[in-house]
Amino acid sequence: MAINKKIEEALNEQINAEMYSAYLYLSMGSWFEEKSLTGFAHWFRCQYLEENMHAMKMYNYVNERGGRVVLKPIEGPETEWKTYLDVFQQVAEHEAHVTSLINNLVALSREANDFASESFLMWYVDEQVEEEATADELVSKLKLIGDNPNALLMMDTELGARGASPNVIPIHLNEPVA
Ligand code: OFO
């Protein structure tokens, strides 16, 4: 059964929102890279790829349901932040916003009795729990760190060790990916 037009349009909007998330995180990564905090930068590169995957999973789903993916312009993300904590506070706020977008999509699918879309979207519901928890944890850690440079460098090492898909382009091109 072909996908309901209203759901198709809403999923297209969400593909755009996921691409925007990818763009925002790449921009944050670039900000950290300039400060030589390569562990933070690596973490954001991983995050960028994850958001791309969120968009592509939805892209596949729209196609599988006989819909049509229509790509829209991606808004330009912010490029400057005042503090490390500000960056992660924005990540946490952004993820809470994405959760509300996903919840709206689930509600729309229920309204349309589109059980396939509802089931598909449950993956995103679960994913958002993890995304919000991770962002909140990093905000708490940065609050504890305050302006202690040693602790900040330890966090940089920790984030740099994040396991990544082989698709992550390493910060230094001839270095192996973690
Ligand atoms: Fe960060 O979860 Fe998608 O947008």
JSON list of C-alpha atoms and ligand atoms in Angstrom, two decimals:
[
{"chain": "A", "resi": 1, "resn": "MET", "atom": "CA", "xyz": [0.00, 0.00, 0.00]},
{"chain": "A", "resi": 2, "resn": "ALA", "atom": "CA", "xyz": [1.52, 3.31, -1.10]},
{"chain": "A", "resi": 3, "resn": "ILE", "atom": "CA", "xyz": [2.37, 5.77, 1.61]},
{"chain": "A", "resi": 4, "resn": "ASN", "atom": "CA", "xyz": [-0.12, 8.44, 2.65]},
{"chain": "A", "resi": 5, "resn": "LYS", "atom": "CA", "xyz": [0.85, 11.83, 1.08]},
{"chain": "A", "resi": 6, "resn": "LYS", "atom": "CA", "xyz": [0.77, 13.69, 4.37]},
{"chain": "A", "resi": 7, "resn": "ILE", "atom": "CA", "xyz": [3.16, 11.19, 5.97]},
{"chain": "A", "resi": 8, "resn": "GLU", "atom": "CA", "xyz": [5.38, 11.24, 2.88]},
{"chain": "A", "resi": 9, "resn": "GLU", "atom": "CA", "xyz": [5.68, 15.04, 3.16]},
{"chain": "A", "resi": 10, "resn": "ALA", "atom": "CA", "xyz": [6.36, 14.87, 6.90]},
{"chain": "A", "resi": 11, "resn": "LEU", "atom": "CA", "xyz": [9.08, 12.25, 6.37]},
{"chain": "A", "resi": 12, "resn": "ASN", "atom": "CA", "xyz": [10.65, 14.46, 3.70]},
{"chain": "A", "resi": 13, "resn": "GLU", "atom": "CA", "xyz": [10.72, 17.29, 6.24]},
{"chain": "A", "resi": 14, "resn": "GLN", "atom": "CA", "xyz": [12.37, 14.96, 8.73]},
{"chain": "A", "resi": 15, "resn": "ILE", "atom": "CA", "xyz": [15.01, 13.90, 6.19]},
{"chain": "A", "resi": 16, "resn": "ASN", "atom": "CA", "xyz": [15.85, 17.59, 5.91]},
{"chain": "A", "resi": 17, "resn": "ALA", "atom": "CA", "xyz": [15.97, 17.91, 9.72]},
{"chain": "A", "resi": 18, "resn": "GLU", "atom": "CA", "xyz": [18.36, 14.94, 9.95]},
{"chain": "A", "resi": 19, "resn": "MET", "atom": "CA", "xyz": [20.59, 16.44, 7.25]},
{"chain": "A", "resi": 20, "resn": "TYR", "atom": "CA", "xyz": [20.56, 19.71, 9.18]},
{"chain": "A", "resi": 21, "resn": "SER", "atom": "CA", "xyz": [21.64, 17.81, 12.34]},
{"chain": "A", "resi": 22, "resn": "ALA", "atom": "CA", "xyz": [24.54, 16.34, 10.36]},
{"chain": "A", "resi": 23, "resn": "TYR", "atom": "CA", "xyz": [25.51, 19.80, 9.12]},
{"chain": "A", "resi": 24, "resn": "LEU", "atom": "CA", "xyz": [25.25, 21.34, 12.59]},
{"chain": "A", "resi": 25, "resn": "TYR", "atom": "CA", "xyz": [27.49, 18.66, 14.12]},
{"chain": "A", "resi": 26, "resn": "LEU", "atom": "CA", "xyz": [30.06, 18.98, 11.36]},
{"chain": "A", "resi": 27, "resn": "SER", "atom": "CA", "xyz": [30.13, 22.72, 12.02]},
{"chain": "A", "resi": 28, "resn": "MET", "atom": "CA", "xyz": [30.67, 22.10, 15.74]},
{"chain": "A", "resi": 29, "resn": "GLY", "atom": "CA", "xyz": [33.45, 19.65, 14.88]},
{"chain": "A", "resi": 30, "resn": "SER", "atom": "CA", "xyz": [35.16, 22.26, 12.75]},
{"chain": "A", "resi": 31, "resn": "TRP", "atom": "CA", "xyz": [35.03, 24.71, 15.67]},
{"chain": "A", "resi": 32, "resn": "PHE", "atom": "CA", "xyz": [36.79, 22.17, 17.92]},
{"chain": "A", "resi": 33, "resn": "GLU", "atom": "CA", "xyz": [39.28, 21.32, 15.21]},
{"chain": "A", "resi": 34, "resn": "GLU", "atom": "CA", "xyz": [40.43, 24.93, 15.05]},
{"chain": "A", "resi": 35, "resn": "LYS", "atom": "CA", "xyz": [41.15, 24.68, 18.78]},
{"chain": "A", "resi": 36, "resn": "SER", "atom": "CA", "xyz": [43.20, 21.48, 18.29]},
{"chain": "A", "resi": 37, "resn": "LEU", "atom": "CA", "xyz": [40.73, 19.50, 20.41]},
{"chain": "A", "resi": 38, "resn": "THR", "atom": "CA", "xyz": [40.88, 16.62, 17.97]},
{"chain": "A", "resi": 39, "resn": "GLY", "atom": "CA", "xyz": [39.05, 14.17, 20.24]},
{"chain": "A", "resi": 40, "resn": "PHE", "atom": "CA", "xyz": [36.01, 16.45, 20.35]},
{"chain": "A", "resi": 41, "resn": "ALA", "atom": "CA", "xyz": [36.34, 17.01, 16.60]},
{"chain": "A", "resi": 42, "resn": "HIS", "atom": "CA", "xyz": [36.43, 13.23, 16.01]},
{"chain": "A", "resi": 43, "resn": "TRP", "atom": "CA", "xyz": [33.33, 12.76, 18.17]},
{"chain": "A", "resi": 44, "resn": "PHE", "atom": "CA", "xyz": [31.47, 15.30, 16.02]},
{"chain": "A", "resi": 45, "resn": "ARG", "atom": "CA", "xyz": [32.62, 13.62, 12.82]},
{"chain": "A", "resi": 46, "resn": "CYS", "atom": "CA", "xyz": [31.09, 10.38, 14.13]},
{"chain": "A", "resi": 47, "resn": "GLN", "atom": "CA", "xyz": [27.95, 12.28, 15.07]},
{"chain": "A", "resi": 48, "resn": "TYR", "atom": "CA", "xyz": [27.79, 13.81, 11.59]},
{"chain": "A", "resi": 49, "resn": "LEU", "atom": "CA", "xyz": [27.87, 10.34, 10.02]},
{"chain": "A", "resi": 50, "resn": "GLU", "atom": "CA", "xyz": [25.24, 9.05, 12.41]},
{"chain": "A", "resi": 51, "resn": "GLU", "atom": "CA", "xyz": [22.88, 11.85, 11.41]},
{"chain": "A", "resi": 52, "resn": "ASN", "atom": "CA", "xyz": [23.51, 11.11, 7.75]},
{"chain": "A", "resi": 53, "resn": "MET", "atom": "CA", "xyz": [22.60, 7.51, 8.47]},
{"chain": "A", "resi": 54, "resn": "HIS", "atom": "CA", "xyz": [19.36, 8.67, 10.17]},
{"chain": "A", "resi": 55, "resn": "ALA", "atom": "CA", "xyz": [18.50, 10.62, 7.02]},
{"chain": "A", "resi": 56, "resn": "MET", "atom": "CA", "xyz": [19.39, 7.77, 4.67]},
{"chain": "A", "resi": 57, "resn": "LYS", "atom": "CA", "xyz": [17.40, 5.20, 6.65]},
{"chain": "A", "resi": 58, "resn": "MET", "atom": "CA", "xyz": [14.35, 7.44, 6.19]},
{"chain": "A", "resi": 59, "resn": "TYR", "atom": "CA", "xyz": [15.24, 8.04, 2.53]},
{"chain": "A", "resi": 60, "resn": "ASN", "atom": "CA", "xyz": [15.19, 4.27, 1.98]},
{"chain": "A", "resi": 61, "resn": "TYR", "atom": "CA", "xyz": [11.91, 3.89, 3.81]},
{"chain": "A", "resi": 62, "resn": "VAL", "atom": "CA", "xyz": [10.11, 6.55, 1.73]},
{"chain": "A", "resi": 63, "resn": "ASN", "atom": "CA", "xyz": [11.34, 4.82, -1.44]},
{"chain": "A", "resi": 64, "resn": "GLU", "atom": "CA", "xyz": [10.34, 1.36, -0.18]},
{"chain": "A", "resi": 65, "resn": "ARG", "atom": "CA", "xyz": [6.82, 2.62, 0.51]},
{"chain": "A", "resi": 66, "resn": "GLY", "atom": "CA", "xyz": [6.44, 3.87, -3.07]},
{"chain": "A", "resi": 67, "resn": "GLY", "atom": "CA", "xyz": [6.92, 7.51, -2.07]},
{"chain": "A", "resi": 68, "resn": "ARG", "atom": "CA", "xyz": [9.25, 10.11, -3.50]},
{"chain": "A", "resi": 69, "resn": "VAL", "atom": "CA", "xyz": [12.12, 11.74, -1.68]},
{"chain": "A", "resi": 70, "resn": "VAL", "atom": "CA", "xyz": [12.25, 15.46, -2.44]},
{"chain": "A", "resi": 71, "resn": "LEU", "atom": "CA", "xyz": [15.32, 17.15, -1.00]},
{"chain": "A", "resi": 72, "resn": "LYS", "atom": "CA", "xyz": [15.02, 20.69, 0.28]},
{"chain": "A", "resi": 73, "resn": "PRO", "atom": "CA", "xyz": [17.72, 23.26, 1.04]},
{"chain": "A", "resi": 74, "resn": "ILE", "atom": "CA", "xyz": [19.64, 22.63, 4.26]},
{"chain": "A", "resi": 75, "resn": "GLU", "atom": "CA", "xyz": [19.73, 25.65, 6.56]},
{"chain": "A", "resi": 76, "resn": "GLY", "atom": "CA", "xyz": [23.20, 27.01, 7.37]},
{"chain": "A", "resi": 77, "resn": "PRO", "atom": "CA", "xyz": [24.23, 25.97, 10.90]},
{"chain": "A", "resi": 78, "resn": "GLU", "atom": "CA", "xyz": [25.83, 28.24, 13.48]},
{"chain": "A", "resi": 79, "resn": "THR", "atom": "CA", "xyz": [29.59, 28.51, 13.22]},
{"chain": "A", "resi": 80, "resn": "GLU", "atom": "CA", "xyz": [30.68, 30.13, 16.50]},
{"chain": "A", "resi": 81, "resn": "TRP", "atom": "CA", "xyz": [30.15, 29.35, 20.16]},
{"chain": "A", "resi": 82, "resn": "LYS", "atom": "CA", "xyz": [31.41, 31.11, 23.28]},
{"chain": "A", "resi": 83, "resn": "THR", "atom": "CA", "xyz": [32.34, 28.08, 25.40]},
{"chain": "A", "resi": 84, "resn": "TYR", "atom": "CA", "xyz": [32.72, 24.29, 25.13]},
{"chain": "A", "resi": 85, "resn": "LEU", "atom": "CA", "xyz": [29.76, 23.97, 27.44]},
{"chain": "A", "resi": 86, "resn": "ASP", "atom": "CA", "xyz": [27.63, 26.17, 25.15]},
{"chain": "A", "resi": 87, "resn": "VAL", "atom": "CA", "xyz": [28.27, 23.76, 22.28]},
{"chain": "A", "resi": 88, "resn": "PHE", "atom": "CA", "xyz": [27.05, 20.75, 24.22]},
{"chain": "A", "resi": 89, "resn": "GLN", "atom": "CA", "xyz": [24.14, 22.61, 25.71]},
{"chain": "A", "resi": 90, "resn": "GLN", "atom": "CA", "xyz": [23.06, 23.33, 22.15]},
{"chain": "A", "resi": 91, "resn": "VAL", "atom": "CA", "xyz": [23.52, 19.65, 21.24]},
{"chain": "A", "resi": 92, "resn": "ALA", "atom": "CA", "xyz": [21.27, 18.68, 24.17]},
{"chain": "A", "resi": 93, "resn": "GLU", "atom": "CA", "xyz": [18.62, 21.25, 23.21]},
{"chain": "A", "resi": 94, "resn": "HIS", "atom": "CA", "xyz": [18.79, 20.21, 19.58]},
{"chain": "A", "resi": 95, "resn": "GLU", "atom": "CA", "xyz": [18.34, 16.52, 20.42]},
{"chain": "A", "resi": 96, "resn": "ALA", "atom": "CA", "xyz": [15.33, 17.33, 22.64]},
{"chain": "A", "resi": 97, "resn": "HIS", "atom": "CA", "xyz": [13.88, 19.24, 19.67]},
{"chain": "A", "resi": 98, "resn": "VAL", "atom": "CA", "xyz": [14.49, 16.26, 17.34]},
{"chain": "A", "resi": 99, "resn": "THR", "atom": "CA", "xyz": [12.72, 14.01, 19.84]},
{"chain": "A", "resi": 100, "resn": "SER", "atom": "CA", "xyz": [9.65, 16.23, 19.66]},
{"chain": "A", "resi": 101, "resn": "LEU", "atom": "CA", "xyz": [9.76, 16.09, 15.84]},
{"chain": "A", "resi": 102, "resn": "ILE", "atom": "CA", "xyz": [9.91, 12.28, 15.94]},
{"chain": "A", "resi": 103, "resn": "ASN", "atom": "CA", "xyz": [7.07, 12.13, 18.46]},
{"chain": "A", "resi": 104, "resn": "ASN", "atom": "CA", "xyz": [4.95, 14.31, 16.15]},
{"chain": "A", "resi": 105, "resn": "LEU", "atom": "CA", "xyz": [5.65, 11.92, 13.29]},
{"chain": "A", "resi": 106, "resn": "VAL", "atom": "CA", "xyz": [4.54, 8.95, 15.39]},
{"chain": "A", "resi": 107, "resn": "ALA", "atom": "CA", "xyz": [1.34, 10.80, 16.33]},
{"chain": "A", "resi": 108, "resn": "LEU", "atom": "CA", "xyz": [0.69, 11.58, 12.64]},
{"chain": "A", "resi": 109, "resn": "SER", "atom": "CA", "xyz": [1.21, 7.92, 11.66]},
{"chain": "A", "resi": 110, "resn": "ARG", "atom": "CA", "xyz": [-1.23, 6.82, 14.36]},
{"chain": "A", "resi": 111, "resn": "GLU", "atom": "CA", "xyz": [-3.81, 9.33, 13.19]},
{"chain": "A", "resi": 112, "resn": "ALA", "atom": "CA", "xyz": [-3.51, 7.97, 9.64]},
{"chain": "A", "resi": 113, "resn": "ASN", "atom": "CA", "xyz": [-3.57, 4.32, 10.80]},
{"chain": "A", "resi": 114, "resn": "ASP", "atom": "CA", "xyz": [-0.21, 3.95, 9.07]},
{"chain": "A", "resi": 115, "resn": "PHE", "atom": "CA", "xyz": [1.09, 1.08, 11.19]},
{"chain": "A", "resi": 116, "resn": "ALA", "atom": "CA", "xyz": [4.15, 0.49, 9.01]},
{"chain": "A", "resi": 117, "resn": "SER", "atom": "CA", "xyz": [5.35, 4.06, 9.52]},
{"chain": "A", "resi": 118, "resn": "GLU", "atom": "CA", "xyz": [4.62, 3.88, 13.22]},
{"chain": "A", "resi": 119, "resn": "SER", "atom": "CA", "xyz": [6.68, 0.70, 13.49]},
{"chain": "A", "resi": 120, "resn": "PHE", "atom": "CA", "xyz": [9.49, 2.20, 11.38]},
{"chain": "A", "resi": 121, "resn": "LEU", "atom": "CA", "xyz": [9.60, 5.31, 13.56]},
{"chain": "A", "resi": 122, "resn": "MET", "atom": "CA", "xyz": [9.99, 3.30, 16.78]},
{"chain": "A", "resi": 123, "resn": "TRP", "atom": "CA", "xyz": [13.66, 2.85, 15.90]},
{"chain": "A", "resi": 124, "resn": "TYR", "atom": "CA", "xyz": [14.02, 6.65, 16.03]},
{"chain": "A", "resi": 125, "resn": "VAL", "atom": "CA", "xyz": [12.09, 6.87, 19.30]},
{"chain": "A", "resi": 126, "resn": "ASP", "atom": "CA", "xyz": [14.61, 4.48, 20.89]},
{"chain": "A", "resi": 127, "resn": "GLU", "atom": "CA", "xyz": [17.55, 6.22, 19.24]},
{"chain": "A", "resi": 128, "resn": "GLN", "atom": "CA", "xyz": [16.47, 9.58, 20.65]},
{"chain": "A", "resi": 129, "resn": "VAL", "atom": "CA", "xyz": [16.54, 8.21, 24.20]},
{"chain": "A", "resi": 130, "resn": "GLU", "atom": "CA", "xyz": [20.20, 7.37, 23.66]},
{"chain": "A", "resi": 131, "resn": "GLU", "atom": "CA", "xyz": [21.01, 10.62, 21.86]},
{"chain": "A", "resi": 132, "resn": "GLU", "atom": "CA", "xyz": [19.48, 12.75, 24.61]},
{"chain": "A", "resi": 133, "resn": "ALA", "atom": "CA", "xyz": [21.15, 10.73, 27.38]},
{"chain": "A", "resi": 134, "resn": "THR", "atom": "CA", "xyz": [24.57, 11.05, 25.73]},
{"chain": "A", "resi": 135, "resn": "ALA", "atom": "CA", "xyz": [24.20, 14.81, 25.22]},
{"chain": "A", "resi": 136, "resn": "ASP", "atom": "CA", "xyz": [23.05, 15.34, 28.82]},
{"chain": "A", "resi": 137, "resn": "GLU", "atom": "CA", "xyz": [25.97, 13.28, 30.12]},
{"chain": "A", "resi": 138, "resn": "LEU", "atom": "CA", "xyz": [28.49, 15.36, 28.15]},
{"chain": "A", "resi": 139, "resn": "VAL", "atom": "CA", "xyz": [26.90, 18.60, 29.43]},
{"chain": "A", "resi": 140, "resn": "SER", "atom": "CA", "xyz": [27.24, 17.32, 33.02]},
{"chain": "A", "resi": 141, "resn": "LYS", "atom": "CA", "xyz": [30.88, 16.35, 32.48]},
{"chain": "A", "resi": 142, "resn": "LEU", "atom": "CA", "xyz": [31.74, 19.76, 31.04]},
{"chain": "A", "resi": 143, "resn": "LYS", "atom": "CA", "xyz": [30.08, 21.43, 34.02]},
{"chain": "A", "resi": 144, "resn": "LEU", "atom": "CA", "xyz": [32.27, 19.34, 36.35]},
{"chain": "A", "resi": 145, "resn": "ILE", "atom": "CA", "xyz": [35.38, 20.17, 34.32]},
{"chain": "A", "resi": 146, "resn": "GLY", "atom": "CA", "xyz": [34.74, 23.92, 34.57]},
{"chain": "A", "resi": 147, "resn": "ASP", "atom": "CA", "xyz": [37.96, 25.62, 33.53]},
{"chain": "A", "resi": 148, "resn": "ASN", "atom": "CA", "xyz": [40.33, 22.78, 34.43]},
{"chain": "A", "resi": 149, "resn": "PRO", "atom": "CA", "xyz": [42.48, 22.23, 31.30]},
{"chain": "A", "resi": 150, "resn": "ASN", "atom": "CA", "xyz": [43.79, 18.83, 32.43]},
{"chain": "A", "resi": 151, "resn": "ALA", "atom": "CA", "xyz": [40.29, 17.48, 32.82]},
{"chain": "A", "resi": 152, "resn": "LEU", "atom": "CA", "xyz": [39.31, 18.96, 29.45]},
{"chain": "A", "resi": 153, "resn": "LEU", "atom": "CA", "xyz": [42.23, 17.18, 27.78]},
{"chain": "A", "resi": 154, "resn": "MET", "atom": "CA", "xyz": [41.20, 13.91, 29.45]},
{"chain": "A", "resi": 155, "resn": "MET", "atom": "CA", "xyz": [37.71, 14.34, 28.04]},
{"chain": "A", "resi": 156, "resn": "ASP", "atom": "CA", "xyz": [39.24, 15.07, 24.63]},
{"chain": "A", "resi": 157, "resn": "THR", "atom": "CA", "xyz": [41.12, 11.75, 24.81]},
{"chain": "A", "resi": 158, "resn": "GLU", "atom": "CA", "xyz": [37.96, 9.94, 25.89]},
{"chain": "A", "resi": 159, "resn": "LEU", "atom": "CA", "xyz": [35.89, 11.38, 23.02]},
{"chain": "A", "resi": 160, "resn": "GLY", "atom": "CA", "xyz": [38.70, 10.69, 20.55]},
{"chain": "A", "resi": 161, "resn": "ALA", "atom": "CA", "xyz": [38.49, 7.00, 21.41]},
{"chain": "A", "resi": 162, "resn": "ARG", "atom": "CA", "xyz": [34.89, 6.77, 20.25]},
{"chain": "A", "resi": 163, "resn": "GLY", "atom": "CA", "xyz": [34.58, 3.76, 17.97]},
{"chain": "A", "resi": 164, "resn": "ALA", "atom": "CA", "xyz": [33.50, 4.84, 14.55]},
{"chain": "A", "resi": 165, "resn": "SER", "atom": "CA", "xyz": [32.31, 3.31, 11.35]},
{"chain": "A", "resi": 166, "resn": "PRO", "atom": "CA", "xyz": [35.05, 2.88, 8.75]},
{"chain": "A", "resi": 167, "resn": "ASN", "atom": "CA", "xyz": [33.41, 5.77, 6.91]},
{"chain": "A", "resi": 168, "resn": "VAL", "atom": "CA", "xyz": [34.73, 8.37, 9.35]},
{"chain": "A", "resi": 169, "resn": "ILE", "atom": "CA", "xyz": [37.46, 10.38, 7.72]},
{"chain": "A", "resi": 170, "resn": "PRO", "atom": "CA", "xyz": [40.27, 10.50, 10.31]},
{"chain": "A", "resi": 171, "resn": "ILE", "atom": "CA", "xyz": [41.44, 13.92, 11.51]},
{"chain": "A", "resi": 172, "resn": "HIS", "atom": "CA", "xyz": [44.94, 13.13, 10.26]},
{"chain": "A", "resi": 173, "resn": "LEU", "atom": "CA", "xyz": [44.44, 11.35, 6.99]},
{"chain": "A", "resi": 174, "resn": "ASN", "atom": "CA", "xyz": [47.25, 8.82, 7.41]},
{"chain": "A", "resi": 175, "resn": "GLU", "atom": "CA", "xyz": [46.15, 7.79, 10.90]},
{"chain": "A", "resi": 176, "resn": "PRO", "atom": "CA", "xyz": [44.02, 4.70, 11.43]},
{"chain": "A", "resi": 177, "resn": "VAL", "atom": "CA", "xyz": [40.47, 5.28, 12.68]},
{"chain": "A", "resi": 178, "resn": "ALA", "atom": "CA", "xyz": [39.82, 4.33, 16.34]},
{"chain": "B", "resi": 1, "resn": "OFO", "atom": "FE1", "xyz": [20.70, 13.22, 16.65]},
{"chain": "B", "resi": 1, "resn": "OFO", "atom": "O1", "xyz": [19.27, 12.15, 16.07]},
{"chain": "B", "resi": 1, "resn": "OFO", "atom": "FE2", "xyz": [18.95, 12.28, 14.27]},
{"chain": "B", "resi": 1, "resn": "OFO", "atom": "O2", "xyz": [18.66, 14.08, 14.28]}
]
